[in-house]
mmCIF file of C-alpha atoms in Angstrom:
data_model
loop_
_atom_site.group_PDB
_atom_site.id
_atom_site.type_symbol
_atom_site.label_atom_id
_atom_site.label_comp_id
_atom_site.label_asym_id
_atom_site.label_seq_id
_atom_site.Cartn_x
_atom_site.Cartn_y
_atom_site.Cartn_z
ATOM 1 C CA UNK A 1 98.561 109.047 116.102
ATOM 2 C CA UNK A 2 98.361 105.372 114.686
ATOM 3 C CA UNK A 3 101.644 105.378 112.012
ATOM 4 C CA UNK A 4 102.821 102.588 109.840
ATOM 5 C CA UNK A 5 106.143 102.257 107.866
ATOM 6 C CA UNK A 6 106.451 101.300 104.492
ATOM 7 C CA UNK A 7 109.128 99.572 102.460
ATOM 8 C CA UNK A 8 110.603 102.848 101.019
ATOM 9 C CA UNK A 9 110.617 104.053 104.489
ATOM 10 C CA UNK A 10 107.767 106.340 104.387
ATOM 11 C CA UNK A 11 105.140 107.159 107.751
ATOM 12 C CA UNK A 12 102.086 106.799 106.962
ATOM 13 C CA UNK A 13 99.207 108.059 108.866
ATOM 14 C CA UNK A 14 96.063 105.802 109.806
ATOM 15 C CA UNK A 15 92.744 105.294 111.604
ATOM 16 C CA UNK A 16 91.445 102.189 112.764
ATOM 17 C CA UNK A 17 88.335 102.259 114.752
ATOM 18 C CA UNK A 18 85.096 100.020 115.250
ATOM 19 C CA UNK A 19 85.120 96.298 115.358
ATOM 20 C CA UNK A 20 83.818 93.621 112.799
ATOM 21 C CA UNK A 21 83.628 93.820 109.232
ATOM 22 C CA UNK A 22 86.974 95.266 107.797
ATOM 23 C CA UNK A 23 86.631 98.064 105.463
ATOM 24 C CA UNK A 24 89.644 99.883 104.225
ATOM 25 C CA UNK A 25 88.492 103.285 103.130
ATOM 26 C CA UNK A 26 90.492 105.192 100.600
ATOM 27 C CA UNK A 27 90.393 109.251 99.664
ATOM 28 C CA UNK A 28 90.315 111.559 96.727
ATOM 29 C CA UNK A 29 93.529 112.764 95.645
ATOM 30 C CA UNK A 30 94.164 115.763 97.821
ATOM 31 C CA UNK A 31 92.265 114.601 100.559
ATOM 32 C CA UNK A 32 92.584 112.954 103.910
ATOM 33 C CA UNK A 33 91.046 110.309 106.357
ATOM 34 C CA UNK A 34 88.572 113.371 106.684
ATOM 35 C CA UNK A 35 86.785 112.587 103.955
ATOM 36 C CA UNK A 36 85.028 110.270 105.593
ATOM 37 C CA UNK A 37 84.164 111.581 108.796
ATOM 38 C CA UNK A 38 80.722 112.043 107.812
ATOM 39 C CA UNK A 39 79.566 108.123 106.729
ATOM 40 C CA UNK A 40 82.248 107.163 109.818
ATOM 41 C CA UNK A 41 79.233 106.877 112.294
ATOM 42 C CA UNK A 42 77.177 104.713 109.751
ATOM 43 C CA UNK A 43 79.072 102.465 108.730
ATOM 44 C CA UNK A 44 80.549 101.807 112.389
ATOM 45 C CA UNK A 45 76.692 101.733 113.413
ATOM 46 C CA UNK A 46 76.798 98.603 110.508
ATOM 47 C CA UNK A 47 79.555 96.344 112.550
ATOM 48 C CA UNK A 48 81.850 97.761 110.614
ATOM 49 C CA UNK A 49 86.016 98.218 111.231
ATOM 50 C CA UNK A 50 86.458 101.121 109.347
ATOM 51 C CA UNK A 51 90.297 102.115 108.347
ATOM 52 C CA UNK A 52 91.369 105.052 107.005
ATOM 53 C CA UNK A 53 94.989 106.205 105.381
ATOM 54 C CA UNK A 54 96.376 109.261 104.965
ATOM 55 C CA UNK A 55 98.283 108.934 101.529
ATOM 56 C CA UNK A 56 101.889 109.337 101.288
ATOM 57 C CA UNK A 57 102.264 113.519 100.836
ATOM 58 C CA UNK A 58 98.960 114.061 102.524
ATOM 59 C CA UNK A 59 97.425 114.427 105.238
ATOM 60 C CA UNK A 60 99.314 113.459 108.431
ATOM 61 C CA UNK A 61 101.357 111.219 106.815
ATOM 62 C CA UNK A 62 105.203 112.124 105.572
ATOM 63 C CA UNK A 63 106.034 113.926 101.865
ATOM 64 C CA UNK A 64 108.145 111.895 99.740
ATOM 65 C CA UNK A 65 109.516 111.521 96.509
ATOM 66 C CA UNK A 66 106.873 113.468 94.515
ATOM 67 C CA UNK A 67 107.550 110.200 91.636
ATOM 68 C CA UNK A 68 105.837 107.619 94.125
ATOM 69 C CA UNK A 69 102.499 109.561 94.120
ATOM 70 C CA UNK A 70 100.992 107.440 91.625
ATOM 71 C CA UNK A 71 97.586 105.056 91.866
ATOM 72 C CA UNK A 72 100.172 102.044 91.675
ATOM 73 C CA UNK A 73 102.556 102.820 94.654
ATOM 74 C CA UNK A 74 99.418 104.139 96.542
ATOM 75 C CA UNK A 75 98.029 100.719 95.938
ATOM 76 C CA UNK A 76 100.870 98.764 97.779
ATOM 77 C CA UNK A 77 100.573 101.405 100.475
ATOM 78 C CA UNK A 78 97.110 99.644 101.023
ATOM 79 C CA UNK A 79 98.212 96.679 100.667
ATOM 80 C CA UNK A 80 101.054 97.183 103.413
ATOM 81 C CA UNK A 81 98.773 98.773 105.807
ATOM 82 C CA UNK A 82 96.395 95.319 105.235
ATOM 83 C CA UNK A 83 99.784 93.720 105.950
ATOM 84 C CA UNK A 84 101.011 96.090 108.863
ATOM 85 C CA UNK A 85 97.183 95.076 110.205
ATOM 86 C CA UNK A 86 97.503 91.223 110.236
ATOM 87 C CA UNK A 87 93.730 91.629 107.678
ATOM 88 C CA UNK A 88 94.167 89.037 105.118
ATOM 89 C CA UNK A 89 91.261 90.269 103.319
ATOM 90 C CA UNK A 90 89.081 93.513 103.225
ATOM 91 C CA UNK A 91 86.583 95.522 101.448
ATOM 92 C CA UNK A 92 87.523 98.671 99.911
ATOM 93 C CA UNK A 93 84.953 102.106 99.778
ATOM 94 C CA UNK A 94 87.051 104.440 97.402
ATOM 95 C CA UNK A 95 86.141 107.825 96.808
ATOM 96 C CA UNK A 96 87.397 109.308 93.358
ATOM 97 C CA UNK A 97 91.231 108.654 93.345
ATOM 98 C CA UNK A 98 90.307 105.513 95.730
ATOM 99 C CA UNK A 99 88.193 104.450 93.237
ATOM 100 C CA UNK A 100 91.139 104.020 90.750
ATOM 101 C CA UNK A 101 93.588 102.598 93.468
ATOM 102 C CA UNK A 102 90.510 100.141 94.174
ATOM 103 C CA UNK A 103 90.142 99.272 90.978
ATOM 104 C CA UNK A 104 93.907 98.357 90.676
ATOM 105 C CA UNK A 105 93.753 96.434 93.536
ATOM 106 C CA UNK A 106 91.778 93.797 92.155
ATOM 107 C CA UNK A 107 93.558 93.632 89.286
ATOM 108 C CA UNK A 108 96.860 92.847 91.226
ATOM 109 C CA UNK A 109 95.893 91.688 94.767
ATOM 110 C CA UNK A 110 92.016 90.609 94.028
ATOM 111 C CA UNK A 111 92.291 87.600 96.401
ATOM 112 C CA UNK A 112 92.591 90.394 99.387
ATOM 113 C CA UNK A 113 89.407 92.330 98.626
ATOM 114 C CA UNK A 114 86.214 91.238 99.702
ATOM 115 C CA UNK A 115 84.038 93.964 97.834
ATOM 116 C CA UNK A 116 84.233 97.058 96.208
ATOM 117 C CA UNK A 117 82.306 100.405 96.654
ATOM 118 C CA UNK A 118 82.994 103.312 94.231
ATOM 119 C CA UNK A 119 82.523 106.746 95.106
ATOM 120 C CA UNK A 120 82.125 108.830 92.015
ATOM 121 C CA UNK A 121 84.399 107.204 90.026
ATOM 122 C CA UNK A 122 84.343 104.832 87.376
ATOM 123 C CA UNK A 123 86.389 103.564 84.321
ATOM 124 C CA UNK A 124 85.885 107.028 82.057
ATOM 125 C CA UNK A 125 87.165 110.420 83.510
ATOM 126 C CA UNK A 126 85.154 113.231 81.506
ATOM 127 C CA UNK A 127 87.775 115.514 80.727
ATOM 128 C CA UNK A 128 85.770 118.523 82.089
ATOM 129 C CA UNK A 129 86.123 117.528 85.783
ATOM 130 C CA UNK A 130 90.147 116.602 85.155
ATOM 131 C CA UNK A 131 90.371 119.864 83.822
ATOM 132 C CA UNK A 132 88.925 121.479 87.205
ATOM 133 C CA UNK A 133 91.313 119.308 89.340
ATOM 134 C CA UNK A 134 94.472 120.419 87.616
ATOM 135 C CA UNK A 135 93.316 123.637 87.776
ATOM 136 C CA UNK A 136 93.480 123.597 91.984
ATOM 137 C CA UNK A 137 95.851 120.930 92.381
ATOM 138 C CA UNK A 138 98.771 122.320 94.620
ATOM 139 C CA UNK A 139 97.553 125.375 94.998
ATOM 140 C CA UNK A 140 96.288 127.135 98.091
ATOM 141 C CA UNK A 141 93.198 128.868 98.236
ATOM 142 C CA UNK A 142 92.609 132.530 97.507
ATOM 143 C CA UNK A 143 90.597 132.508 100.701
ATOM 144 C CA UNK A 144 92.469 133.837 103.614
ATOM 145 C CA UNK A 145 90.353 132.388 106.604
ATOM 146 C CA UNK A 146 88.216 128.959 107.113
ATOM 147 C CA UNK A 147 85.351 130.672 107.506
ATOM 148 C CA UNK A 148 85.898 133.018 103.859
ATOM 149 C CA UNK A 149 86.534 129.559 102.105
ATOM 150 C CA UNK A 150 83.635 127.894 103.367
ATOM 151 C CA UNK A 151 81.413 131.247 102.018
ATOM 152 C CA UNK A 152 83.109 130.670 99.005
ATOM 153 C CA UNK A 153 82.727 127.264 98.327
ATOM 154 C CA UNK A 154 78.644 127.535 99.395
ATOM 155 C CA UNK A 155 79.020 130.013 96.119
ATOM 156 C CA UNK A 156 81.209 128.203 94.196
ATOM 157 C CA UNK A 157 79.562 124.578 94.738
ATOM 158 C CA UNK A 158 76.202 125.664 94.228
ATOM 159 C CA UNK A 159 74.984 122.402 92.951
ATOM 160 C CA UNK A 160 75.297 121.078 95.806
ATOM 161 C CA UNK A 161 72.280 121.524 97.557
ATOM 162 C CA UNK A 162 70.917 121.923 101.323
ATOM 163 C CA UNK A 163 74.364 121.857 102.615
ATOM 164 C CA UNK A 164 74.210 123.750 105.738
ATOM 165 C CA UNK A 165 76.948 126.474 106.375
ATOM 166 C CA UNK A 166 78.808 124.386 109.238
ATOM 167 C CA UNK A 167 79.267 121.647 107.083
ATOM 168 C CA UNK A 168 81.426 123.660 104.661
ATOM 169 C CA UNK A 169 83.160 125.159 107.382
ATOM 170 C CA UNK A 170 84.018 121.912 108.287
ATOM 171 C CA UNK A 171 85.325 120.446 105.234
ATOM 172 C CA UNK A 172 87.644 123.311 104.477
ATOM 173 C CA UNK A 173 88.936 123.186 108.398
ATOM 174 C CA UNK A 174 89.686 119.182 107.499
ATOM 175 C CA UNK A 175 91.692 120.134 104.110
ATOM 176 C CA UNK A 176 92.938 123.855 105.001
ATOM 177 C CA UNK A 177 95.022 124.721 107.636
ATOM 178 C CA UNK A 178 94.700 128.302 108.789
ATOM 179 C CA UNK A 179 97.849 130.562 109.293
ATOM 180 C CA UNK A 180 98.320 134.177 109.394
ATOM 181 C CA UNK A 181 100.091 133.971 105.854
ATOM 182 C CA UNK A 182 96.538 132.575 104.467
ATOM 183 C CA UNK A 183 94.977 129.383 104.257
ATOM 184 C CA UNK A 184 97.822 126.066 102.555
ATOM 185 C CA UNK A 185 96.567 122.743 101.490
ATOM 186 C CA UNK A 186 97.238 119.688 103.456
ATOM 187 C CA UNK A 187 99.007 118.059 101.352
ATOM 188 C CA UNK A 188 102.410 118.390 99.082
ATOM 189 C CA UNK A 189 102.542 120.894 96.726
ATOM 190 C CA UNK A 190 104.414 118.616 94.486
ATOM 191 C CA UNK A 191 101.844 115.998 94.215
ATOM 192 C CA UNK A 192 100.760 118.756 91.467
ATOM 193 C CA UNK A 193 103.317 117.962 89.015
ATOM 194 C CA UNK A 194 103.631 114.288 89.871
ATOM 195 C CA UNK A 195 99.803 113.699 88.544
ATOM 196 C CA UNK A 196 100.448 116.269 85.259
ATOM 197 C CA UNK A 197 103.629 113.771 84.547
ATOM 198 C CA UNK A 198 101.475 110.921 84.949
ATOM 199 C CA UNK A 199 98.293 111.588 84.742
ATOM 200 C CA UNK A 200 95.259 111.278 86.793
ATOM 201 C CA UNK A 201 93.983 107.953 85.751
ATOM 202 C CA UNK A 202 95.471 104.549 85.077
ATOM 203 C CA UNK A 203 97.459 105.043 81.345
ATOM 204 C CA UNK A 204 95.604 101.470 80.241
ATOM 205 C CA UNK A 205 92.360 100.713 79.307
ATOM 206 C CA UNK A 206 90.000 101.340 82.816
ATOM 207 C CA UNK A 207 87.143 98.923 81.577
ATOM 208 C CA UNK A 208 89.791 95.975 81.886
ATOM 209 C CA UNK A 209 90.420 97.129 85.763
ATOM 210 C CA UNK A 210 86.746 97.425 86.325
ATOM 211 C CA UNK A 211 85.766 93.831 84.566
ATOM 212 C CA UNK A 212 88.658 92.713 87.014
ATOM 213 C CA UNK A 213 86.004 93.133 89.656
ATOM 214 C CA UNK A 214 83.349 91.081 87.947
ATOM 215 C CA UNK A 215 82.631 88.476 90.834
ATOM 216 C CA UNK A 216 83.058 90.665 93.797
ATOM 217 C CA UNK A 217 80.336 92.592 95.581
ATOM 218 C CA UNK A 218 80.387 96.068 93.911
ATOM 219 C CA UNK A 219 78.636 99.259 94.935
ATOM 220 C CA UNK A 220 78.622 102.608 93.019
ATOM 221 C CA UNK A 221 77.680 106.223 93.566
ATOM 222 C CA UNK A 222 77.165 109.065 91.513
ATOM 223 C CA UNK A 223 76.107 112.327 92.520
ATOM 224 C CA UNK A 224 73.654 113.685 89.883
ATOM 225 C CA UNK A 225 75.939 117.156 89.081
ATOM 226 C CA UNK A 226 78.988 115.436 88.618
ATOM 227 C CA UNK A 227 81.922 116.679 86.280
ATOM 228 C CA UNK A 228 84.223 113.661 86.641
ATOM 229 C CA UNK A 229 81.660 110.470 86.203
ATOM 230 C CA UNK A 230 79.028 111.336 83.598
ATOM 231 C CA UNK A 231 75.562 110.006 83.594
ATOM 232 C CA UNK A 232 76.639 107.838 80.314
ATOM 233 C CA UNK A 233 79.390 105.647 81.639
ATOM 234 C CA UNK A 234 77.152 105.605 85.032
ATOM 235 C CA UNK A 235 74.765 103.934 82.771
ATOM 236 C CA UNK A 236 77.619 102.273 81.171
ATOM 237 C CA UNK A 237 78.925 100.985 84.812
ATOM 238 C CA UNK A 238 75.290 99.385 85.228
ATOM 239 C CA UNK A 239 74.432 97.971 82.091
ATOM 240 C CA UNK A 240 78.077 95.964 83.293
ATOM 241 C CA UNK A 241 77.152 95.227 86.582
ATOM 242 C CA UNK A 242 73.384 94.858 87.063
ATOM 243 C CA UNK A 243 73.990 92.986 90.083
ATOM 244 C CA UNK A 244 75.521 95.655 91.773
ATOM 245 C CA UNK A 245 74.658 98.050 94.273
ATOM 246 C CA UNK A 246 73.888 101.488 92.929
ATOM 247 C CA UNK A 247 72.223 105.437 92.833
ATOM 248 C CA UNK A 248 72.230 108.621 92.119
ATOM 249 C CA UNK A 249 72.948 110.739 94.864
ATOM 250 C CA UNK A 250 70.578 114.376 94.321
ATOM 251 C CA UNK A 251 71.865 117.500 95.009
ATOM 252 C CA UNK A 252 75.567 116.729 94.548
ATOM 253 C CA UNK A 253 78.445 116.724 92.307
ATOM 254 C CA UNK A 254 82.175 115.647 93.093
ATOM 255 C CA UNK A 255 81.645 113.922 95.790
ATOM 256 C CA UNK A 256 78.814 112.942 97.310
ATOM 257 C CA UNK A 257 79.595 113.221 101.105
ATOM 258 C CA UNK A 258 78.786 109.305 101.970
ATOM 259 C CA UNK A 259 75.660 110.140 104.345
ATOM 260 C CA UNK A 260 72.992 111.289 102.133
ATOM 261 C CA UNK A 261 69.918 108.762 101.878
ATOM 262 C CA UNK A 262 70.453 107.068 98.980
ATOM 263 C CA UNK A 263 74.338 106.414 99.480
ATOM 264 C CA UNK A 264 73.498 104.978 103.015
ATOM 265 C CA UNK A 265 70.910 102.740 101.376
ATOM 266 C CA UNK A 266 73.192 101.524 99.064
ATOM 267 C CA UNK A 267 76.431 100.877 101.147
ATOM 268 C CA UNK A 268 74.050 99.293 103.732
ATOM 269 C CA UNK A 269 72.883 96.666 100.861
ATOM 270 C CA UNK A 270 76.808 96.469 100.077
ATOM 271 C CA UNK A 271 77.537 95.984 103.516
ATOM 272 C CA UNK A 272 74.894 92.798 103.931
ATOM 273 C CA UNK A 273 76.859 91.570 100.639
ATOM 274 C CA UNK A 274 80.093 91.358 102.011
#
């Protein structure tokens, strides 16, 4: 289990896997190098080296001081693993929270990156899909078994469509662990009141990170349901960057999975930028 120290002396956990291209590729907030298990195949299929980290308090890697779980220490955990790696430079696909810690990378360390692809994120968070986060965050399910969570989120994510019942099971399997108490998160309970302190999102003015990323290759995602990046500032996003990379992803909300159609259309065209 690939590990890497940083400065404050935390374990991280990695995966580094495929040869070529260097791609860093960075979570949601509660989530894991799971997350993208499904594009993995793709994008290694692409010539792509495709690293993954576990966040500090998630995942496999160790719980620390609940204060460092912020986008800006998460951000030099990138940047160490880059470091701990020997990559000078690489491209960055962020999924919601790795959105933002992408984002702040290239406003801090923009001569590492060599392209950007957003996942459902962008430089407005509508307040309706913050609202659902902080209602879940830290909390274990209600669901007792992997297979009772993955019934309930087919009900409970029901615009998401044509997802097939095994791939459910398998995202709560990759975020749940299964005990006889019930079913806990994989991650630190404390992260929980370490984003209500500080908030979910960058406290400065997120159009001034995103502009930071003017001249490098961008791509963005949106699937067409979602409660966190509204149609308007997707439009928004575009009307900034007509040059990049982008679509709609149909039948999704919160995150698109990464191997639908349209977001392997648009990450390959990303891909062939870089």
């Amino acid at each position: 289990m690939p590990q890497f120290t940083t400065a404050d002396g935390t374990s991280l956990h990695y995966i580094d896997e495929g040869v070529g291209l260097p791609v860093l590729a960075l979570a949601g907030l509660t989530r894991n190098t799971h997350d993208f298990d499904h594009v993995a195949p793709h994008l290694l299929g692409l010539g792509v080296r495709l690293i993954r980290m576990d966040y500090r308090g998630r995942g496999q890697s160790d719980w620390a001081d609940p204060d460092s779980y912020t986008i800006v220490q998460e951000a030099k955990d990138a940047t160490a693993l880059l470091d701990h790696l020997g990559l000078d430079k690489a491209a960055v696909l962020g999924t919601s929270r790795g959105g933002l810690i992408a984002m702040a990378l290239a406003a801090t360390v923009k001569h590492r990156l060599l392209g950007v692809a957003l996942n459902d994120i962008g430089p407005e968070i509508a307040p309706e899909g913050l609202a659902v986060i902080k209602d879940y965050l830290g909390r274990n399910p209600a669901q007792k078994t992997h297979e009772d969570a993955a019934q309930f989120r087919a009900r409970a994510w029901s615009h998401f469509k044509g997802v097939p019942h095994a791939r459910w099971l398998t995202e709560v399997q990759n975020h749940y662990a299964e005990t006889d108490d019930g079913l806990l998160i994989k991650y630190d309970p404390k992260l929980r009141d370490a984003v209500l302190n500080s908030g979910a999102q960058p406290d400065i003015d997120m159009w001034l990170l995103f502009d930071t990323m003017a001249d490098l290759p961008l791509a963005m995602l949106r699937g067409d349901a979602s409660d966190l990046l509204t149609a308007e500032t997707f439009d928004a996003m575009r009307n900034h960057r007509p040059d990049a990379h982008a679509a709609t992803v149909l039948g999704r909300g919160h995150v698109p999975f990464l191997d639908e159609p349209e977001c392997l259309a648009v990450l390959t065209d990303w891909i062939k930028d870089l």
